[in-house]
Short mmCIF file of C-alpha atoms and ligand atoms in Angstrom, two decimals:
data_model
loop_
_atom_site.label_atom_id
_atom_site.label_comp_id
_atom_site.label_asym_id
_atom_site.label_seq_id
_atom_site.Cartn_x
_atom_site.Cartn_y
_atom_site.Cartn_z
CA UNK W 1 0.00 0.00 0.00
CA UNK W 2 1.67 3.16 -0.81
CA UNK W 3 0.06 5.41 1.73
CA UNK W 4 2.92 6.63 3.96
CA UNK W 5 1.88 5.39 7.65
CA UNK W 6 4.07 6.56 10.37
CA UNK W 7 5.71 4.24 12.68
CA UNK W 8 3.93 4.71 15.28
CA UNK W 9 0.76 4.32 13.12
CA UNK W 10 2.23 0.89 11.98
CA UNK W 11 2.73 0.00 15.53
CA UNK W 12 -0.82 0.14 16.54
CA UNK W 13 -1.88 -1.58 13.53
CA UNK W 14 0.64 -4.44 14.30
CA UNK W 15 -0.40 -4.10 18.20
CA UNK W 16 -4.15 -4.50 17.66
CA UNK W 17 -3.47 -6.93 15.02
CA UNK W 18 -1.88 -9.71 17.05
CA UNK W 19 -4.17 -9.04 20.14
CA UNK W 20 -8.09 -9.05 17.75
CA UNK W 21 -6.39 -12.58 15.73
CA UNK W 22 -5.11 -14.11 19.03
CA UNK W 23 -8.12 -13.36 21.18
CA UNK W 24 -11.27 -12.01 19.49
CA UNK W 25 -10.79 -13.88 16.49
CA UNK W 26 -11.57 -17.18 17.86
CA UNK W 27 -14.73 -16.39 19.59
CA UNK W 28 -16.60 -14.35 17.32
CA UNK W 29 -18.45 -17.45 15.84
CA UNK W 30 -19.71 -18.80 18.96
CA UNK W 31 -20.86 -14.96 19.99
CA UNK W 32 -22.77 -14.27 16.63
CA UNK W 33 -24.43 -17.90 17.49
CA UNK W 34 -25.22 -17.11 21.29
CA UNK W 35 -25.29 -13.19 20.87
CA UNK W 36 -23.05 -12.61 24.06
CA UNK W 37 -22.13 -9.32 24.44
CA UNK W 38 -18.22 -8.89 23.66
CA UNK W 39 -17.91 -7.32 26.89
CA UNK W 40 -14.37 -8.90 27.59
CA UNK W 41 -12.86 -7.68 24.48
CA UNK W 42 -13.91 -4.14 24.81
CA UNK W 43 -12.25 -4.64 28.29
CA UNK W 44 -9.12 -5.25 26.59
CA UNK W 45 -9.92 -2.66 24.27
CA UNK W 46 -9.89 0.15 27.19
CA UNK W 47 -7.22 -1.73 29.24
CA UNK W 48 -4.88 -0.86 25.56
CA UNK W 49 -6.08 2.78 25.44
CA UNK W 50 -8.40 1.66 22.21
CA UNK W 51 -11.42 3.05 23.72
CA UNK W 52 -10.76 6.89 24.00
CA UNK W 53 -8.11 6.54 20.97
CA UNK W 54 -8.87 10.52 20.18
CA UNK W 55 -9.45 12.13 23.03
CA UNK W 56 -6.14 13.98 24.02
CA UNK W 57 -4.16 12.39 27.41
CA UNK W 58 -5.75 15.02 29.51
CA UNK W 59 -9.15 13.30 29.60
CA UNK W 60 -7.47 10.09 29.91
CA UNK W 61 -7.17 9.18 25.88
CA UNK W 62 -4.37 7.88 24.06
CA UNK W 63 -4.07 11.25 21.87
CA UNK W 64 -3.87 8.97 18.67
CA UNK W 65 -4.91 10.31 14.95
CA UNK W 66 -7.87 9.15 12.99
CA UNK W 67 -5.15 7.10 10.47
CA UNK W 68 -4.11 5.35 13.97
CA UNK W 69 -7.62 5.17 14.88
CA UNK W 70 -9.26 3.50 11.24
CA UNK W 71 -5.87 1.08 11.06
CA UNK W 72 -7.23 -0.36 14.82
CA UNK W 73 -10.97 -0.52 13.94
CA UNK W 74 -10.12 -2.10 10.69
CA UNK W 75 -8.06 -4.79 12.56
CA UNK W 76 -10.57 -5.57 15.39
CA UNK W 77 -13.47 -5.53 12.11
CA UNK W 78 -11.40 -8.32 10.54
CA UNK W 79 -11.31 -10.41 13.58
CA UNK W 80 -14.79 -9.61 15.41
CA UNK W 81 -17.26 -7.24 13.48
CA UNK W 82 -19.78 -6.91 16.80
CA UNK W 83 -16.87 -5.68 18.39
CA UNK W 84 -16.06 -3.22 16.18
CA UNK W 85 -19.70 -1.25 15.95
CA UNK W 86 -19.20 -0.66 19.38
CA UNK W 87 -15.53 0.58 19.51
CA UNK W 88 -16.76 2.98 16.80
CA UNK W 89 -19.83 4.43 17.78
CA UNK W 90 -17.97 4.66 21.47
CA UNK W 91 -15.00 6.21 20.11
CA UNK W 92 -15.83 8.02 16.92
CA UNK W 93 -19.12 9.41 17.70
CA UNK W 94 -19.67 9.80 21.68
CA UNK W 95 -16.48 10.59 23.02
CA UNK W 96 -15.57 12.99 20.22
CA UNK W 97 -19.38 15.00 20.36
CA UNK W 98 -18.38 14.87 23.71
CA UNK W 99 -14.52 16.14 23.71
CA UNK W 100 -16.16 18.99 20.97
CA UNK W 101 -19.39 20.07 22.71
CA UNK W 102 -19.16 19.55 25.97
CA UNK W 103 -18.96 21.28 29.14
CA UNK W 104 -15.35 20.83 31.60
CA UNK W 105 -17.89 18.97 33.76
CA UNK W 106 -19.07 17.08 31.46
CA UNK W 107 -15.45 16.40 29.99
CA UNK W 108 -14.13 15.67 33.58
CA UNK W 109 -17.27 13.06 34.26
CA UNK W 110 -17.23 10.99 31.44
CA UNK W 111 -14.05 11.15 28.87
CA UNK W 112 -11.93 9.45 31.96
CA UNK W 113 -14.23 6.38 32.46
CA UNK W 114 -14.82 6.02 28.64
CA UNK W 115 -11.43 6.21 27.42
CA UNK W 116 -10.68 3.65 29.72
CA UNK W 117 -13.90 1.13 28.52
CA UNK W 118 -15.62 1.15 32.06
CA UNK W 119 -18.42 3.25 30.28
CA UNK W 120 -19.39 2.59 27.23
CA UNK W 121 -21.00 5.11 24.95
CA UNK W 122 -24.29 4.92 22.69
CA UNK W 123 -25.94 7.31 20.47
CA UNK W 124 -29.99 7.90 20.01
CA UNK W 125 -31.02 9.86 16.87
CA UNK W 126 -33.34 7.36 14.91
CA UNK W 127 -36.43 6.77 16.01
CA UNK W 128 -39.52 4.52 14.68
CA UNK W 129 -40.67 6.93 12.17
CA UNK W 130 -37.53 8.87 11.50
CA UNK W 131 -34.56 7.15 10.21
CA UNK W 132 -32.73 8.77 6.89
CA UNK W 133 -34.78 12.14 7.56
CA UNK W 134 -33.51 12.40 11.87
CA UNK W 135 -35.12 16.41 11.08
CA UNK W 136 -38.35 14.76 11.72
CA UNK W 137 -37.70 13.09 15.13
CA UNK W 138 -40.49 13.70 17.54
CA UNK W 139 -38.87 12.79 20.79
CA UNK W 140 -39.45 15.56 22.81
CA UNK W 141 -37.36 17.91 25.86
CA UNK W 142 -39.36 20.36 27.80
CA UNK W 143 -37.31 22.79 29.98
CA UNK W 144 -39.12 22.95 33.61
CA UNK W 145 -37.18 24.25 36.37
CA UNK W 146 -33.78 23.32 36.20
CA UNK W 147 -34.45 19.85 34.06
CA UNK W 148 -35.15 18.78 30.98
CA UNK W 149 -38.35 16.29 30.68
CA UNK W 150 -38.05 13.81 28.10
CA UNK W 151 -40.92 12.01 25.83
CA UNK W 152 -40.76 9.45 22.82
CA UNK W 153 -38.59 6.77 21.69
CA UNK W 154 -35.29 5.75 19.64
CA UNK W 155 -35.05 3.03 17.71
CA UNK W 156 -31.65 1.23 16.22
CA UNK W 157 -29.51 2.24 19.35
CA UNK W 158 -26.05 0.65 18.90
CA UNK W 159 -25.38 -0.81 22.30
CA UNK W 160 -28.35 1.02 24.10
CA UNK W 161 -28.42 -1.70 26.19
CA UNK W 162 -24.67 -1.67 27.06
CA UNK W 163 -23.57 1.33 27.38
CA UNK W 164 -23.11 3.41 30.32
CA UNK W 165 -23.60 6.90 29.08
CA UNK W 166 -26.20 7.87 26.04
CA UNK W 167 -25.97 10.92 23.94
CA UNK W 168 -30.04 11.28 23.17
CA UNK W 169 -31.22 14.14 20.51
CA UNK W 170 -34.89 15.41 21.11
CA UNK W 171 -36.81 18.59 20.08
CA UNK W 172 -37.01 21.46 22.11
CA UNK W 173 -38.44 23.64 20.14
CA UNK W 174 -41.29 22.00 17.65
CA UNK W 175 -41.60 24.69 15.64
CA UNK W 176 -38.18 24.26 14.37
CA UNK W 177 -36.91 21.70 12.13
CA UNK W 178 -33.29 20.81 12.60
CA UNK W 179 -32.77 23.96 14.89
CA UNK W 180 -35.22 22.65 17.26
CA UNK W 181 -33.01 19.81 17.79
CA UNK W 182 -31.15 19.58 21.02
CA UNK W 183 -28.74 16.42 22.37
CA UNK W 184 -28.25 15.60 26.34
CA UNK W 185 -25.98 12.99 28.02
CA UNK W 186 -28.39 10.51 30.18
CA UNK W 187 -26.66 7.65 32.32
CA UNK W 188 -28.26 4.20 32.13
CA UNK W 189 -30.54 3.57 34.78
CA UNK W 190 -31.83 7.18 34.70
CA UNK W 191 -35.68 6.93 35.79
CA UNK W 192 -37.68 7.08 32.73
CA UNK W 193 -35.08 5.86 30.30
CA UNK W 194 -35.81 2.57 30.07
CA UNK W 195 -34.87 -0.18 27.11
CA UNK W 196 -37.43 -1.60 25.23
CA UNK W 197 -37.30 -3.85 22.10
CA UNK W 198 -33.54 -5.74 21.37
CA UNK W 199 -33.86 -6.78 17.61
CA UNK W 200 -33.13 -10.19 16.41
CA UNK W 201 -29.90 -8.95 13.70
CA UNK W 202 -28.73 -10.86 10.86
CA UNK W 203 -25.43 -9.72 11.64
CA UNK W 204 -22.94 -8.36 14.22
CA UNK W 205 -25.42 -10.62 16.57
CA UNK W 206 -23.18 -9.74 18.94
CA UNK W 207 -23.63 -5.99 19.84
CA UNK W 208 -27.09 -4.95 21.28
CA UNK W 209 -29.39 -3.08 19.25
CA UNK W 210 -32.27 -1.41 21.16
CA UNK W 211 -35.46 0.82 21.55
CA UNK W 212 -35.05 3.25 24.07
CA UNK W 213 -38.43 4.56 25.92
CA UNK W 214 -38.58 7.61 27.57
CA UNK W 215 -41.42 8.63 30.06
CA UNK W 216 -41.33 11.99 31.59
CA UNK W 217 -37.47 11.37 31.85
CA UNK W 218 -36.18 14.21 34.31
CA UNK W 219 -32.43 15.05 33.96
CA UNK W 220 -30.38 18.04 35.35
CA UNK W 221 -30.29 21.16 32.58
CA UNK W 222 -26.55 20.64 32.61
CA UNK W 223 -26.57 17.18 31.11
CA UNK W 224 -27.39 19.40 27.89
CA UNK W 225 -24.70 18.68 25.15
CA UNK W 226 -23.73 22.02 23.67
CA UNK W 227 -26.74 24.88 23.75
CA UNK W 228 -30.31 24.53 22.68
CA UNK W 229 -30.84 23.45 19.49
CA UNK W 230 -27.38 22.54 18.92
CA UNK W 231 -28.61 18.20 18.96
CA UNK W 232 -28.71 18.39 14.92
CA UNK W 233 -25.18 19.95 13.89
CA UNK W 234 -23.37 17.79 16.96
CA UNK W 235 -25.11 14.61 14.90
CA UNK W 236 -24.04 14.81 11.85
CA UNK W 237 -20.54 16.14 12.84
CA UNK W 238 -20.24 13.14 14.67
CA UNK W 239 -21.82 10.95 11.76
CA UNK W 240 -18.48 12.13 9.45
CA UNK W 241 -16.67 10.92 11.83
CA UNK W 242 -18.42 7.41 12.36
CA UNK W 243 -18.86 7.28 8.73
CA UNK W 244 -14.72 6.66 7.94
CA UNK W 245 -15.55 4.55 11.04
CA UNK W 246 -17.98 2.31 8.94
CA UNK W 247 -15.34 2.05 6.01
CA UNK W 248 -12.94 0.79 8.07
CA UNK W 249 -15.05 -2.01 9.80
CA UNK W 250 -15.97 -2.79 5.58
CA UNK W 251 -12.41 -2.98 4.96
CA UNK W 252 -11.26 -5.39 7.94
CA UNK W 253 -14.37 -7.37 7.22
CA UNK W 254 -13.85 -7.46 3.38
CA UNK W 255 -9.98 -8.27 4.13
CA UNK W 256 -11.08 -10.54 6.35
CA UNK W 257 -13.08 -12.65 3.77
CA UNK W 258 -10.63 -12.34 0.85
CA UNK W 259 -8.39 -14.04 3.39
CA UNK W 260 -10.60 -16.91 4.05
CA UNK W 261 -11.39 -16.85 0.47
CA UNK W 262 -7.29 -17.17 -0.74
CA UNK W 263 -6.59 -19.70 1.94
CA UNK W 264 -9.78 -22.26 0.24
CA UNK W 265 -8.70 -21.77 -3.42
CA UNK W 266 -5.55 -22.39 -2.30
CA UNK W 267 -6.40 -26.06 -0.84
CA UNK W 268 -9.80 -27.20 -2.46
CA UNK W 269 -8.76 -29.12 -5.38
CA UNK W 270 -11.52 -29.98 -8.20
CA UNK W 271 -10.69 -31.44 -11.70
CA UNK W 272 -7.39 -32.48 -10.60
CA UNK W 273 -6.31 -28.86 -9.19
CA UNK W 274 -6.62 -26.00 -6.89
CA UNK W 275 -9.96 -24.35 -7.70
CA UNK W 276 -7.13 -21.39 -7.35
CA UNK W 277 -5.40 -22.07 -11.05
CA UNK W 278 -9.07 -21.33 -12.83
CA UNK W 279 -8.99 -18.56 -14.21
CA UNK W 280 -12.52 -17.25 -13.31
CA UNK W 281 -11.77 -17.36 -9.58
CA UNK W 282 -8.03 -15.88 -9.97
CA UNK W 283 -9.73 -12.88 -11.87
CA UNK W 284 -12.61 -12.80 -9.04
CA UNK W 285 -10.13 -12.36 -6.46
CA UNK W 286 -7.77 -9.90 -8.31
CA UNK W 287 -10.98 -7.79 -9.06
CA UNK W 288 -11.90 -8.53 -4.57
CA UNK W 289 -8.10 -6.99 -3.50
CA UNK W 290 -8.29 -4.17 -6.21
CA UNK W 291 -11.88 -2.82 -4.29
CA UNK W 292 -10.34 -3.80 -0.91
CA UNK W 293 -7.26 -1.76 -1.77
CA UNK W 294 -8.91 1.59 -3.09
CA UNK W 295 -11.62 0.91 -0.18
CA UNK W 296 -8.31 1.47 2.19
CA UNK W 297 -6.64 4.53 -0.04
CA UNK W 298 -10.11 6.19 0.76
CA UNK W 299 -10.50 5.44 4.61
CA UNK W 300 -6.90 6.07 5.28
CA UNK W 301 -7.29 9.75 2.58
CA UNK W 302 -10.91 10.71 4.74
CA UNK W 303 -9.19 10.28 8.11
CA UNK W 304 -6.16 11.69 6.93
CA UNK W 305 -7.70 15.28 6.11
CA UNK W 306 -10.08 15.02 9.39
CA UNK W 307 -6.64 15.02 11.05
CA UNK W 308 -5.21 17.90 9.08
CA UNK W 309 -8.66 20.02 10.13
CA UNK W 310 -9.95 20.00 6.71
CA UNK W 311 -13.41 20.08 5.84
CA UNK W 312 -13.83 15.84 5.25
CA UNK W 313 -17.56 15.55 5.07
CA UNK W 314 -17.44 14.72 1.17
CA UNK W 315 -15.00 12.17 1.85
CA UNK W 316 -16.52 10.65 4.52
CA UNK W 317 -19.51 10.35 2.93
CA UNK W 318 -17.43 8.69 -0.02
CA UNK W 319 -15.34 6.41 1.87
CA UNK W 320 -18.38 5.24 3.51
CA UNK W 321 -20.78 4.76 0.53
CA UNK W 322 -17.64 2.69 -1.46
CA UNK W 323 -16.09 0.36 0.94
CA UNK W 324 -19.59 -0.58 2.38
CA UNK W 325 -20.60 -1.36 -1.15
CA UNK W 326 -17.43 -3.07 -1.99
CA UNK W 327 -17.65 -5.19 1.18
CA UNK W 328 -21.32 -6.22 0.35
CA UNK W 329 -18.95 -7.58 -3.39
CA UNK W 330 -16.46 -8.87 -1.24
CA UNK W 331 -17.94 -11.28 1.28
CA UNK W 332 -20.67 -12.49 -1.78
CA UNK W 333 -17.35 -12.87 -3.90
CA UNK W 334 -16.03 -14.99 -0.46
CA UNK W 335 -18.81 -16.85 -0.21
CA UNK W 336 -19.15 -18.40 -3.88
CA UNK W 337 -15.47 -19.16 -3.92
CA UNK W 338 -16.32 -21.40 -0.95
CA UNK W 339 -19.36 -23.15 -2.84
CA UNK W 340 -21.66 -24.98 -0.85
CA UNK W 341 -18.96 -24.91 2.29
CA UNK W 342 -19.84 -21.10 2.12
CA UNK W 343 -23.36 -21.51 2.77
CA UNK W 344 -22.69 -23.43 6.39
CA UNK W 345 -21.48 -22.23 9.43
CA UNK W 346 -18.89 -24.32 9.35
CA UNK W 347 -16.32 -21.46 7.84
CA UNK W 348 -16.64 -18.05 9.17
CA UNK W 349 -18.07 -16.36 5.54
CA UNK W 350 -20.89 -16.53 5.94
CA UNK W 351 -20.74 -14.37 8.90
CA UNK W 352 -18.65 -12.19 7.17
CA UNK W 353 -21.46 -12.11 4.26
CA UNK W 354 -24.16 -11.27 7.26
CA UNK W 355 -22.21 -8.66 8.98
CA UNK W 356 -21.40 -6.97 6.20
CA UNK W 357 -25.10 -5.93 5.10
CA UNK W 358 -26.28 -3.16 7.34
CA UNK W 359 -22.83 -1.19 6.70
CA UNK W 360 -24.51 0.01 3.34
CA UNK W 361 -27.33 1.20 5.75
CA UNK W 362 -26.68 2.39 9.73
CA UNK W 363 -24.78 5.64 9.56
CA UNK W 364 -26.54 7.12 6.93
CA UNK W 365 -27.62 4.93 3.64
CA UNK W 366 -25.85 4.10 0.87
CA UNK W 367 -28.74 6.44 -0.77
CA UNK W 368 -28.27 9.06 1.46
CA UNK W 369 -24.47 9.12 1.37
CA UNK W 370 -25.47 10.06 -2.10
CA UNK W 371 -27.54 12.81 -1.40
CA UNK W 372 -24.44 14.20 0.20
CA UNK W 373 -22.00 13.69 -2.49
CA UNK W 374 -24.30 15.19 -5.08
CA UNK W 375 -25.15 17.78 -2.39
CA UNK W 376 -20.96 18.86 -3.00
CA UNK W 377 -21.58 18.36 -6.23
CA UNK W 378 -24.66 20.84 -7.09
CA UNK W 379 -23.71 23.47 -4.39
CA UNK W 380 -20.99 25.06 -2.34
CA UNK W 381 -19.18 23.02 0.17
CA UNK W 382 -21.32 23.26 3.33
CA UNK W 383 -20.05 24.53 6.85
CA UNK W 384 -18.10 21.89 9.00
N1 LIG G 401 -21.62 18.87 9.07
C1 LIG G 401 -22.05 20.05 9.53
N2 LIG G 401 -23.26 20.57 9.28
C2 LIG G 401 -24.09 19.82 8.52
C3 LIG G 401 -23.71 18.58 8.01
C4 LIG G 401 -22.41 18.10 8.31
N3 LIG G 401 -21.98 16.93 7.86
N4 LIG G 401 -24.73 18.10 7.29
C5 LIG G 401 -25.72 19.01 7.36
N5 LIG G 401 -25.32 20.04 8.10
C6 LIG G 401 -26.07 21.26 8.39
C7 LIG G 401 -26.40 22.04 7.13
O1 LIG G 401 -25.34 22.91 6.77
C8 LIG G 401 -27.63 22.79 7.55
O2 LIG G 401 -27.26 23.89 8.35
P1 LIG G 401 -28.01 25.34 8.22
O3 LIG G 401 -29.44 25.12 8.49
O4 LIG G 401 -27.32 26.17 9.25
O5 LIG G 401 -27.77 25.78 6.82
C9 LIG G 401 -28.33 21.81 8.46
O6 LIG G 401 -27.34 20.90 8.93
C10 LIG G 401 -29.42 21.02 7.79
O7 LIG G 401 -28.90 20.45 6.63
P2 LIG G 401 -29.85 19.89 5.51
O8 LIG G 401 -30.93 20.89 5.24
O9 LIG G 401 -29.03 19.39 4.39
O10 LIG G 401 -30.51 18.68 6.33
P3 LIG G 401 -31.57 17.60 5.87
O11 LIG G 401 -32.57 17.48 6.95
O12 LIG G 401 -32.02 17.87 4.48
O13 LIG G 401 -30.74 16.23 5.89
C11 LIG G 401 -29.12 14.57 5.52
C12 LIG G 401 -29.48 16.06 5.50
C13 LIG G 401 -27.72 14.48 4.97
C14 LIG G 401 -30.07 13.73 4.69
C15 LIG G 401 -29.12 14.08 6.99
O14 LIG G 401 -30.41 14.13 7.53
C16 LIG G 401 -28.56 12.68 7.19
O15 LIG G 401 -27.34 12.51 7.25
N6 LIG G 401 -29.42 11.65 7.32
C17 LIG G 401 -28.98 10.30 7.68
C18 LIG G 401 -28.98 10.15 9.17
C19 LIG G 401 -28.14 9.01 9.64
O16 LIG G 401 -27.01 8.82 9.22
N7 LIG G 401 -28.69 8.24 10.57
C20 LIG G 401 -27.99 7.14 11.18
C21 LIG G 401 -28.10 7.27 12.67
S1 LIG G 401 -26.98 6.43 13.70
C22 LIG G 401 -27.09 4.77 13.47
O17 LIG G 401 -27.20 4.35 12.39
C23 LIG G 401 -27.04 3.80 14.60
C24 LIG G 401 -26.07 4.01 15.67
O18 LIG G 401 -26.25 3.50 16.76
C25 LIG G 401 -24.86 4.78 15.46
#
């Protein structure tokens, strides 16, 4: 690869390499079979200084840079996918909204305890009715006193179950679309947060996906994330940055499969051979590390300029929409090189093929990552 990482970026890669093959690796089938939550890898994940990977050393983070960042979620992706969601949405878009919006209090409260995986992070924007359009939420904050009283429900919550600490978006102002948008920080167990529905996933079976129901939920004014009407820019600042996220869990999966896929051609023999000599497969594959490889270049390019303070929305956006497409390619690709084998559970692609199907979808849609690139295109560049 001729990106130029740094040594130290190369170290982490090698670091989290060894430890997601040695140790997550091997029981990621049985998890996606029994759904248990990885909660001993994400231990090791904060033990290493993986889970607040961007938040400077003062709030108890390792200080890394996105490129350091996307190398480690790709790894852990290519050994345990459930894993992965979680690092991400913990590291990419709570503690970061956090370590940009919020209060010294807040900062002092929760970066510490996250960056070190004893509180994991989740983030509520969808709800039932509002999923690609979050403008239209209905969950609703009413300032009385000095709280805020929340109403409604969220849908599709990444470890809502899980985590610790919950970044929640809500209206506060009806009248308003996206303006009237506000986001607070509520602690599990708050009284009238409560979870509801955990779906039944085709993938990443692992990681807990959940409703979250709020009646008249009462929390302090100051758990407010930014200012009033703030909830709508702090999501989908934190979205670019969970959207390089989802390329690089599609490139550790993808690389992931193309492994698997290399290793079988290499020792299934049919018509005499290794089903690698045909031709059709050998051109397959070549066309699977080609996609895998410019899947990389454009993670590695988006996190690169979110480092260098550029504007990387566009990127993002692209990153996103092409190695979660190539992915879907890949582990299909991974899948028919295996034949029938491919279709049991006896070798891990068909996991990889499973996992790999929302990534076109959570974070913003394949569809709606278009919207924003042809947004770019049509218009000027919009703020960051
Ligand atoms: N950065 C900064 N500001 C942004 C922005 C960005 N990336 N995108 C939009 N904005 C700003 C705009 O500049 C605009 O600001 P002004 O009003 O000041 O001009 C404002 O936000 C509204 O922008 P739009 O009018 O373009 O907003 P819209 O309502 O038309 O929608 C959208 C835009 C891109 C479609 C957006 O709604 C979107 O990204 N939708 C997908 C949501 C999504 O990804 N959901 C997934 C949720 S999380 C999940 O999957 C599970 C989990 O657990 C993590």
């Amino acid at each position: 690869m001729s990106f130029k990482l740094t040594e130290e970026q190369l170290m982490i890669q090698s670091m989290v390499r060894d430890l997601a093959r040695s140790e997550f690796a091997p029981t990621a089938m049985e998890r996606d079979r029994t759904k248990e939550f990885p909660a001993e890898n994400l231990k090791k994940l904060g033990e290493l200084g993986l889970m607040g990977m961007m938040i400077p050393p003062e709030w108890g983070g390792s200080g890394a840079d996105t490129v350091s960042y996307v190398l480690a979620l790709a790894e852990v992706a290519y050994a345990c996918a459930s894993t992965a969601v979680v690092m991400s949405v913990h590291n990419s878009i709570v503690c970061e909204s956090i370590l940009r919006h919020g209060s010294e209090e807040q900062k002092n409260r929760y970066l510490k305890p996250m960056a070190a995986g004893e509180i994991l992070g989740a983030f509520a924007l969808t709800e039932p009715n509002a999923g690609s359009d979050p403008a239209r939420q209905t969950t609703k904050a009413v300032f009385d006193g000095d709280s805020y009283v929340l109403n409604g429900s969220k849908r599709f919550t990444t470890t809502g179950k899980n985590a610790g600490l919950v970044i929640v978006t809500a209206k506060t102002d009806e009248a308003l679309r996206h303006k009237g948008i506000s986001a607070f920080l509520i602690e599990q167990g708050t009284p009238g947060m409560t979870v509801g529905r955990l779906e039944d996933k085709m993938g990443l079976r692992a990681s807990d996906t959940a409703d979250l129901i709020f009646e008249d939920c009462r929390i302090p004014a100051q758990n407010i994330l930014g200012n009033e009407g703030d909830g709508f820019l702090i999501a989908m600042t934190g979205l670019d940055g969970g959207r390089i996220g989802i390329a690089a869990q599609s490139v550790g999966v993808a690389q992931a499969a193309f492994d698997a896929a290399v290793q079988f051609a290499r020792e299934r023999e049919q018509f005499g051979q290794a089903i690698s000599k045909f031709q059709g497969l050998r051109w397959m594959m070549a066309d699977m590390a080609t996609e895998i490889e410019a899947a990389r270049l454009m993670m590695l390019s988006a996190a690169e300029m979110k480092d260098n303070g550029e504007n990387f929305t566009l990127q993002a956006s692209m990153a996103k929409l092409f190695a979660s497409e190539m992915v879907n390619r890949v582990t299909a690709h991974a899948v028919q090189i295996h034949g029938g084998y491919g279709f049991t559970r006896e070798y891990p692609v068909e996991r990889f093929y499973r996992d790999a199907r929302v990534f076109t979808i959570y974070e913003g849609t394949s569809e709606i990552q278009r919207v924003v690139i042809s947004n770019h295109i049509f218009k000027d560049k919009r703020k960051p």
